[in-house]
mmCIF file of C-alpha atoms in Angstrom:
data_model
loop_
_atom_site.group_PDB
_atom_site.id
_atom_site.type_symbol
_atom_site.label_atom_id
_atom_site.label_comp_id
_atom_site.label_asym_id
_atom_site.label_seq_id
_atom_site.Cartn_x
_atom_site.Cartn_y
_atom_site.Cartn_z
ATOM 1 C CA MET A 20 11.265 -107.965 -64.114
ATOM 2 C CA GLU A 21 13.302 -107.405 -60.953
ATOM 3 C CA TYR A 22 11.541 -108.122 -57.645
ATOM 4 C CA ASN A 23 12.156 -106.030 -54.558
ATOM 5 C CA THR A 24 13.289 -109.162 -52.725
ATOM 6 C CA LYS A 25 16.292 -109.356 -55.080
ATOM 7 C CA LYS A 26 17.266 -105.711 -54.557
ATOM 8 C CA THR A 27 19.460 -104.268 -51.830
ATOM 9 C CA PRO A 28 17.397 -103.983 -48.623
ATOM 10 C CA LEU A 29 16.211 -100.485 -47.844
ATOM 11 C CA ARG A 30 18.272 -99.076 -44.991
ATOM 12 C CA MET A 31 15.665 -96.428 -44.181
ATOM 13 C CA PRO A 32 12.338 -97.479 -45.775
ATOM 14 C CA GLU A 33 10.735 -94.100 -45.060
ATOM 15 C CA TYR A 34 12.959 -92.522 -47.728
ATOM 16 C CA GLY A 35 12.148 -95.058 -50.422
ATOM 17 C CA ARG A 36 14.148 -96.800 -53.141
ATOM 18 C CA HIS A 37 14.899 -93.755 -55.315
ATOM 19 C CA ILE A 38 16.723 -91.807 -52.618
ATOM 20 C CA GLN A 39 18.788 -94.840 -51.636
ATOM 21 C CA ASP A 40 19.725 -95.312 -55.300
ATOM 22 C CA LEU A 41 20.844 -91.656 -55.416
ATOM 23 C CA VAL A 42 23.065 -92.244 -52.411
ATOM 24 C CA GLU A 43 24.529 -95.371 -54.018
ATOM 25 C CA TYR A 44 25.247 -93.304 -57.156
ATOM 26 C CA CYS A 45 26.947 -90.649 -55.023
ATOM 27 C CA LYS A 46 29.315 -93.276 -53.627
ATOM 28 C CA THR A 47 30.463 -94.202 -57.157
ATOM 29 C CA ILE A 48 31.541 -90.672 -58.132
ATOM 30 C CA PRO A 49 35.344 -90.645 -58.258
ATOM 31 C CA GLU A 50 35.912 -86.891 -57.810
ATOM 32 C CA LYS A 51 35.404 -85.893 -54.171
ATOM 33 C CA GLU A 52 34.419 -82.322 -55.035
ATOM 34 C CA LYS A 53 31.553 -83.513 -57.220
ATOM 35 C CA ARG A 54 30.673 -86.157 -54.630
ATOM 36 C CA ASN A 55 30.337 -83.385 -52.041
ATOM 37 C CA GLU A 56 27.990 -81.432 -54.328
ATOM 38 C CA VAL A 57 25.778 -84.460 -54.955
ATOM 39 C CA ALA A 58 25.680 -85.281 -51.232
ATOM 40 C CA LYS A 59 24.517 -81.725 -50.422
ATOM 41 C CA ALA A 60 21.848 -81.966 -53.140
ATOM 42 C CA ILE A 61 20.590 -85.281 -51.711
ATOM 43 C CA VAL A 62 20.405 -83.841 -48.191
ATOM 44 C CA SER A 63 18.455 -80.850 -49.501
ATOM 45 C CA PHE A 64 16.137 -83.166 -51.420
ATOM 46 C CA ILE A 65 15.340 -85.454 -48.486
ATOM 47 C CA GLY A 66 14.747 -82.353 -46.362
ATOM 48 C CA GLN A 67 12.145 -81.152 -48.884
ATOM 49 C CA ARG A 68 10.539 -84.597 -48.978
ATOM 50 C CA ASN A 69 10.251 -84.647 -45.183
ATOM 51 C CA PRO A 70 9.389 -81.092 -44.068
ATOM 52 C CA GLN A 71 8.128 -82.390 -40.702
ATOM 53 C CA LEU A 72 11.739 -82.993 -39.687
ATOM 54 C CA ARG A 73 12.328 -79.246 -39.598
ATOM 55 C CA ASP A 74 10.487 -79.052 -36.292
ATOM 56 C CA GLU A 75 12.993 -81.404 -34.689
ATOM 57 C CA GLU A 76 16.103 -80.339 -32.839
ATOM 58 C CA ASN A 77 19.399 -80.437 -34.825
ATOM 59 C CA TYR A 78 17.419 -80.750 -38.057
ATOM 60 C CA ALA A 79 20.363 -80.434 -40.479
ATOM 61 C CA HIS A 80 22.568 -82.720 -38.408
ATOM 62 C CA LYS A 81 19.946 -85.470 -38.498
ATOM 63 C CA LEU A 82 19.619 -85.233 -42.282
ATOM 64 C CA TRP A 83 23.361 -85.762 -42.741
ATOM 65 C CA ASP A 84 23.237 -88.685 -40.309
ATOM 66 C CA HIS A 85 20.442 -90.184 -42.382
ATOM 67 C CA LEU A 86 22.515 -89.759 -45.534
ATOM 68 C CA TYR A 87 25.337 -91.682 -43.894
ATOM 69 C CA ILE A 88 22.973 -94.465 -42.785
ATOM 70 C CA LEU A 89 21.527 -94.689 -46.314
ATOM 71 C CA SER A 90 25.069 -95.147 -47.629
ATOM 72 C CA GLY A 91 25.571 -98.180 -45.423
ATOM 73 C CA TYR A 92 28.003 -96.227 -43.222
ATOM 74 C CA ASP A 93 30.373 -95.925 -46.160
ATOM 75 C CA LEU A 94 30.471 -92.439 -47.655
ATOM 76 C CA ASP A 95 33.558 -90.297 -48.142
ATOM 77 C CA VAL A 96 32.324 -86.686 -48.289
ATOM 78 C CA ASP A 97 33.084 -83.470 -46.419
ATOM 79 C CA ALA A 98 30.024 -83.225 -44.226
ATOM 80 C CA PRO A 99 29.342 -80.178 -41.994
ATOM 81 C CA PHE A 100 28.877 -82.571 -39.072
ATOM 82 C CA PRO A 101 30.867 -85.621 -37.965
ATOM 83 C CA PHE A 102 29.232 -88.841 -39.076
ATOM 84 C CA PRO A 103 28.206 -91.192 -36.256
ATOM 85 C CA THR A 104 29.853 -94.571 -35.960
ATOM 86 C CA LEU A 105 27.863 -97.762 -36.359
ATOM 87 C CA GLU A 106 28.460 -98.515 -32.670
ATOM 88 C CA GLU A 107 26.957 -95.157 -31.665
ATOM 89 C CA LEU A 108 23.871 -95.704 -33.817
ATOM 90 C CA GLU A 109 23.319 -99.218 -32.481
ATOM 91 C CA GLN A 110 23.794 -98.164 -28.871
ATOM 92 C CA LYS A 111 20.562 -98.524 -26.924
ATOM 93 C CA PRO A 112 19.312 -95.519 -24.951
ATOM 94 C CA LYS A 113 19.751 -95.622 -21.195
ATOM 95 C CA LYS A 114 16.814 -96.993 -19.295
ATOM 96 C CA MET A 115 14.764 -94.262 -17.672
ATOM 97 C CA ASP A 116 13.862 -94.835 -14.071
ATOM 98 C CA TYR A 117 10.309 -94.110 -13.029
ATOM 99 C CA PRO A 118 9.999 -91.629 -10.179
ATOM 100 C CA GLU A 119 9.676 -93.476 -6.926
ATOM 101 C CA LEU A 120 6.725 -92.307 -4.860
ATOM 102 C CA GLN A 121 6.255 -93.212 -1.272
ATOM 103 C CA GLY A 122 4.630 -96.614 -0.763
ATOM 104 C CA GLU A 123 0.887 -96.566 -1.234
ATOM 105 C CA TYR A 124 0.722 -93.003 -2.587
ATOM 106 C CA LYS A 125 1.816 -93.687 -6.190
ATOM 107 C CA PHE A 126 -1.558 -92.628 -7.571
ATOM 108 C CA TYR A 127 -0.919 -88.998 -6.617
ATOM 109 C CA GLY A 128 1.703 -88.731 -9.351
ATOM 110 C CA LYS A 129 4.973 -86.873 -9.696
ATOM 111 C CA SER A 130 3.296 -83.487 -10.196
ATOM 112 C CA ILE A 131 1.954 -83.557 -6.634
ATOM 113 C CA LEU A 132 5.454 -84.173 -5.282
ATOM 114 C CA GLN A 133 6.762 -81.272 -7.366
ATOM 115 C CA LEU A 134 4.050 -78.973 -5.998
ATOM 116 C CA ILE A 135 4.883 -80.078 -2.472
ATOM 117 C CA ASP A 136 8.550 -79.213 -3.084
ATOM 118 C CA CYS A 137 7.484 -75.767 -4.344
ATOM 119 C CA ALA A 138 5.347 -75.201 -1.256
ATOM 120 C CA LEU A 139 8.210 -76.189 1.039
ATOM 121 C CA GLU A 140 10.440 -73.548 -0.564
ATOM 122 C CA LEU A 141 7.929 -70.704 -0.028
ATOM 123 C CA GLU A 142 8.055 -68.455 3.001
ATOM 124 C CA GLU A 143 5.205 -68.633 5.484
ATOM 125 C CA GLY A 144 2.202 -66.563 4.437
ATOM 126 C CA GLU A 145 -1.009 -66.501 2.419
ATOM 127 C CA ARG A 146 0.698 -67.547 -0.801
ATOM 128 C CA LYS A 147 2.068 -70.692 0.796
ATOM 129 C CA GLU A 148 -1.253 -71.477 2.491
ATOM 130 C CA ALA A 149 -3.073 -71.104 -0.814
ATOM 131 C CA LEU A 150 -0.666 -73.453 -2.593
ATOM 132 C CA ILE A 151 -0.965 -76.060 0.167
ATOM 133 C CA GLU A 152 -4.746 -76.013 -0.162
ATOM 134 C CA VAL A 153 -4.509 -76.282 -3.952
ATOM 135 C CA ILE A 154 -2.282 -79.330 -3.486
ATOM 136 C CA ALA A 155 -4.792 -80.883 -1.083
ATOM 137 C CA ASN A 156 -7.674 -80.324 -3.502
ATOM 138 C CA ASN A 157 -5.723 -81.938 -6.359
ATOM 139 C CA MET A 158 -4.754 -84.840 -4.116
ATOM 140 C CA LYS A 159 -8.408 -85.379 -3.314
ATOM 141 C CA LYS A 160 -9.325 -85.439 -7.006
ATOM 142 C CA ALA A 161 -6.488 -87.878 -7.787
ATOM 143 C CA TYR A 162 -7.503 -90.127 -4.889
ATOM 144 C CA ASN A 163 -11.169 -90.227 -5.967
ATOM 145 C CA VAL A 164 -10.272 -90.976 -9.600
ATOM 146 C CA TYR A 165 -7.797 -93.741 -8.759
ATOM 147 C CA ASN A 166 -9.728 -95.422 -5.966
ATOM 148 C CA LYS A 167 -13.180 -94.653 -7.412
ATOM 149 C CA GLU A 168 -14.524 -93.806 -4.003
ATOM 150 C CA HIS A 169 -15.090 -90.692 -1.939
ATOM 151 C CA VAL A 170 -12.331 -89.862 0.510
ATOM 152 C CA GLN A 171 -12.605 -87.909 3.736
ATOM 153 C CA ASP A 172 -10.548 -84.723 3.937
ATOM 154 C CA ASP A 173 -8.745 -85.858 7.077
ATOM 155 C CA VAL A 174 -7.257 -88.747 5.046
ATOM 156 C CA ILE A 175 -5.912 -86.277 2.491
ATOM 157 C CA PHE A 176 -4.478 -84.109 5.262
ATOM 158 C CA ARG A 177 -2.707 -87.130 6.728
ATOM 159 C CA HIS A 178 -1.274 -88.149 3.350
ATOM 160 C CA LEU A 179 -0.100 -84.588 2.667
ATOM 161 C CA LYS A 180 1.620 -84.472 6.021
ATOM 162 C CA GLU A 181 3.381 -87.786 5.379
ATOM 163 C CA LEU A 182 4.430 -86.914 1.814
ATOM 164 C CA SER A 183 5.915 -83.621 3.016
ATOM 165 C CA GLU A 184 7.663 -85.340 5.949
ATOM 166 C CA ASN A 185 5.453 -83.527 8.463
ATOM 167 C CA ARG A 186 6.316 -80.095 7.058
ATOM 168 C CA LEU A 187 2.936 -79.280 5.461
ATOM 169 C CA ASP A 188 0.007 -79.532 7.811
ATOM 170 C CA LEU A 189 -3.698 -78.859 7.198
ATOM 171 C CA THR A 190 -4.948 -80.901 10.122
ATOM 172 C CA ASN A 191 -5.871 -77.672 11.920
ATOM 173 C CA ILE A 192 -8.976 -77.338 9.711
ATOM 174 C CA ASP A 193 -11.954 -79.680 9.638
ATOM 175 C CA SER A 194 -12.359 -79.881 5.867
ATOM 176 C CA LEU A 195 -11.283 -78.337 2.567
ATOM 177 C CA GLU A 196 -14.637 -76.559 2.415
ATOM 178 C CA LYS A 197 -13.559 -74.520 5.446
ATOM 179 C CA SER A 198 -10.152 -73.610 4.048
ATOM 180 C CA LYS A 199 -9.500 -70.016 3.014
ATOM 181 C CA ILE A 200 -9.019 -70.691 -0.685
ATOM 182 C CA TYR A 201 -12.119 -72.903 -0.978
ATOM 183 C CA TYR A 202 -14.248 -70.431 0.953
ATOM 184 C CA SER A 203 -12.938 -67.504 -1.075
ATOM 185 C CA ASN A 204 -13.594 -69.222 -4.417
ATOM 186 C CA ASN A 205 -17.103 -70.304 -3.433
ATOM 187 C CA LYS A 206 -17.874 -66.797 -2.169
ATOM 188 C CA ASN A 207 -16.786 -65.294 -5.480
ATOM 189 C CA ASN A 208 -18.804 -67.906 -7.374
ATOM 190 C CA ARG A 209 -21.908 -67.123 -5.325
ATOM 191 C CA LYS A 210 -21.504 -63.418 -6.066
ATOM 192 C CA HIS A 211 -21.050 -64.145 -9.756
ATOM 193 C CA ASN A 212 -24.079 -66.458 -9.883
ATOM 194 C CA SER A 213 -26.171 -63.928 -7.952
ATOM 195 C CA TYR A 214 -25.195 -61.178 -10.374
ATOM 196 C CA ASN A 215 -26.070 -63.340 -13.409
ATOM 197 C CA LYS A 216 -29.419 -64.276 -11.831
ATOM 198 C CA LYS A 217 -30.345 -60.636 -11.221
ATOM 199 C CA LYS A 218 -29.258 -59.768 -14.750
ATOM 200 C CA TYR A 219 -31.406 -62.579 -16.175
ATOM 201 C CA ASN A 220 -34.450 -61.553 -14.137
ATOM 202 C CA TYR A 221 -34.059 -57.949 -15.298
ATOM 203 C CA LYS A 222 -33.998 -59.017 -18.958
ATOM 204 C CA THR A 223 -37.052 -61.273 -18.622
ATOM 205 C CA LYS A 224 -39.065 -58.517 -16.917
ATOM 206 C CA LYS A 225 -38.319 -56.166 -19.794
#
């Protein structure tokens, strides 16, 4: 009985021993034309065994790369894609830098900064005002979740002004409740609730 510890280590364990043995067999075929045919058959087979890979970008290219890795980076076949070098495969990905937010305002997140940039690009008007107020409302929610305490609207207005480098300003209103978008939404909600209440009362009377 042969133990797994005495066998060649699996180069890609997710493919199993049988597929690696097929690749090793492919390497021993002397005729390159036949070797090419077997390599294509193996790639097709591992694609069928792992259908989830089809959703990934460069699906076919990845399968051929995997074939080359399974061969121990030693396979002489005519592949449709250039095989990667061992150095390329062992190269570590570049470190991703986290977006730097201004000082104490990290809890607002990158999305708030992106919305602020969008608002700064808009021309003056109702659309820009509405977006600014949406940003302020989301900032208030983020602040309350992160700090677990209620925040006054004037604090949010000050933070918005600082994050936008004094270019977005809501300090001319007392609170978000008095802003146009908040008032408009609440007015529509009151109308909707009033309509549903009348409709309910009509049904119960019948």
